[in-house]
Tab-separated table of C-alpha atoms in Angstrom:
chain	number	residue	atom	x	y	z
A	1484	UNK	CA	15.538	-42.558	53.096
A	1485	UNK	CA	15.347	-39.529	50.666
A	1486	UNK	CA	18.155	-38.179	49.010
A	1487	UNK	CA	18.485	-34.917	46.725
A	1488	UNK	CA	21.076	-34.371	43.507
A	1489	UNK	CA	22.604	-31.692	42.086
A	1490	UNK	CA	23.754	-31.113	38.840
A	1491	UNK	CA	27.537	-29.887	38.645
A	1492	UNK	CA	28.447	-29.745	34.714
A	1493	UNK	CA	26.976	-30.202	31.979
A	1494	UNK	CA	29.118	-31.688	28.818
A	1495	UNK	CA	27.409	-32.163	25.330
A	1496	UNK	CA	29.171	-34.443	22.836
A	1497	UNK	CA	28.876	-34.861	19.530
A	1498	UNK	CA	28.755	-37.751	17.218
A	1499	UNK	CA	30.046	-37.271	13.728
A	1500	UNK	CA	30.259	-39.749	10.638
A	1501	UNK	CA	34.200	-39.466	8.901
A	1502	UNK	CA	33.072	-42.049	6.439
A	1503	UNK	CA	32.610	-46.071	6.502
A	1504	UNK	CA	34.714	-48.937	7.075
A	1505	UNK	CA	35.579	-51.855	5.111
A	1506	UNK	CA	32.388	-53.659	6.236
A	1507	UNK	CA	30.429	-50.941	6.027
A	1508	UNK	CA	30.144	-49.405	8.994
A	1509	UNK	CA	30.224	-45.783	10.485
A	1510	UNK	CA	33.065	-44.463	11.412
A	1511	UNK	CA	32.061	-41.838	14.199
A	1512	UNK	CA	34.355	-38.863	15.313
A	1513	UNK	CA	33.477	-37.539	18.433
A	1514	UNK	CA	33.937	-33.576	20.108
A	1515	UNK	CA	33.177	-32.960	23.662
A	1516	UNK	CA	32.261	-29.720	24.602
A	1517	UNK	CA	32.672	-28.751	27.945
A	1518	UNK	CA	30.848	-25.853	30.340
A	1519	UNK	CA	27.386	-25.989	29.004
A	1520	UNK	CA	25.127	-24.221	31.463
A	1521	UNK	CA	23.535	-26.640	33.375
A	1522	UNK	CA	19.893	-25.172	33.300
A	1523	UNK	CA	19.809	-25.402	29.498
A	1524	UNK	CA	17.227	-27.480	27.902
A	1525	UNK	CA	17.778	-30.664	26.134
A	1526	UNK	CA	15.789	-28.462	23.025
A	1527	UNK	CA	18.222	-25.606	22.917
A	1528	UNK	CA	21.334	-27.944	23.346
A	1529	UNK	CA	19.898	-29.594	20.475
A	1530	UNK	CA	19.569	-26.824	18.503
A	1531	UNK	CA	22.750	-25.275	18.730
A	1532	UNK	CA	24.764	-27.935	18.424
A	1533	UNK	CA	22.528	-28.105	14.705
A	1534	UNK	CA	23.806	-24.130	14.401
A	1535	UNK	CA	27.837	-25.247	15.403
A	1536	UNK	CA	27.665	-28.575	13.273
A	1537	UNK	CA	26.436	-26.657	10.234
A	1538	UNK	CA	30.103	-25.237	10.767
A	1539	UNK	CA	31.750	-28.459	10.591
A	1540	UNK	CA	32.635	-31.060	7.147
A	1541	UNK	CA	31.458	-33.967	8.882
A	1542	UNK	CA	27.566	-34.751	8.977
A	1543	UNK	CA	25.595	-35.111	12.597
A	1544	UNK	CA	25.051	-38.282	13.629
A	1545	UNK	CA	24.080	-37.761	17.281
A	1546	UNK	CA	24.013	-35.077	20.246
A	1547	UNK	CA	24.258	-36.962	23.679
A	1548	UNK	CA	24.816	-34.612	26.858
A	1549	UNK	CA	26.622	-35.786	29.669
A	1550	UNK	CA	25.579	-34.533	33.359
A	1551	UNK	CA	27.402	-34.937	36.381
A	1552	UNK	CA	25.397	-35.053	39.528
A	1553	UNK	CA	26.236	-35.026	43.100
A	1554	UNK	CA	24.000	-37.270	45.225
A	1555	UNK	CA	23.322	-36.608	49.296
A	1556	UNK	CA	20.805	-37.675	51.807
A	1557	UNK	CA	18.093	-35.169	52.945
């Protein structure tokens, strides 16, 4: 049984460090940003969110996308 998928949207979300706790830890702010093309590489999401973070106060801890696929039978 083969089945096909289809990606739908594309999100990319960013991971930002707004300081440390009281043991120590990261405290990570996150932004979701919504309609990224969904043919985009993994490189030039990666690189652009380094462009639009150099923008922001907060330093870059981590760029994860987030794809939603639909899955059917062939």
């Amino acid at each position: 049984m083969a089945v096909n998928s289809k990606i739908n949207s594309s999100k990319v979300k960013l991971e930002l460090q707004n300081g440390l706790d009281e043991y120590g830890k990261n405290i990570i702010k996150s932004k979701t940003l919504s309609q990224v093309k969904v043919d985009s590489s993994d490189e030039n999401i990666y690189d652009s969110m380094l462009v639009f973070t150099g923008l922001q106060q907060l330093p870059l801890m981590a760029v994860k996308r987030i794809d939603e696929k639909e899955i059917e039978m062939a």
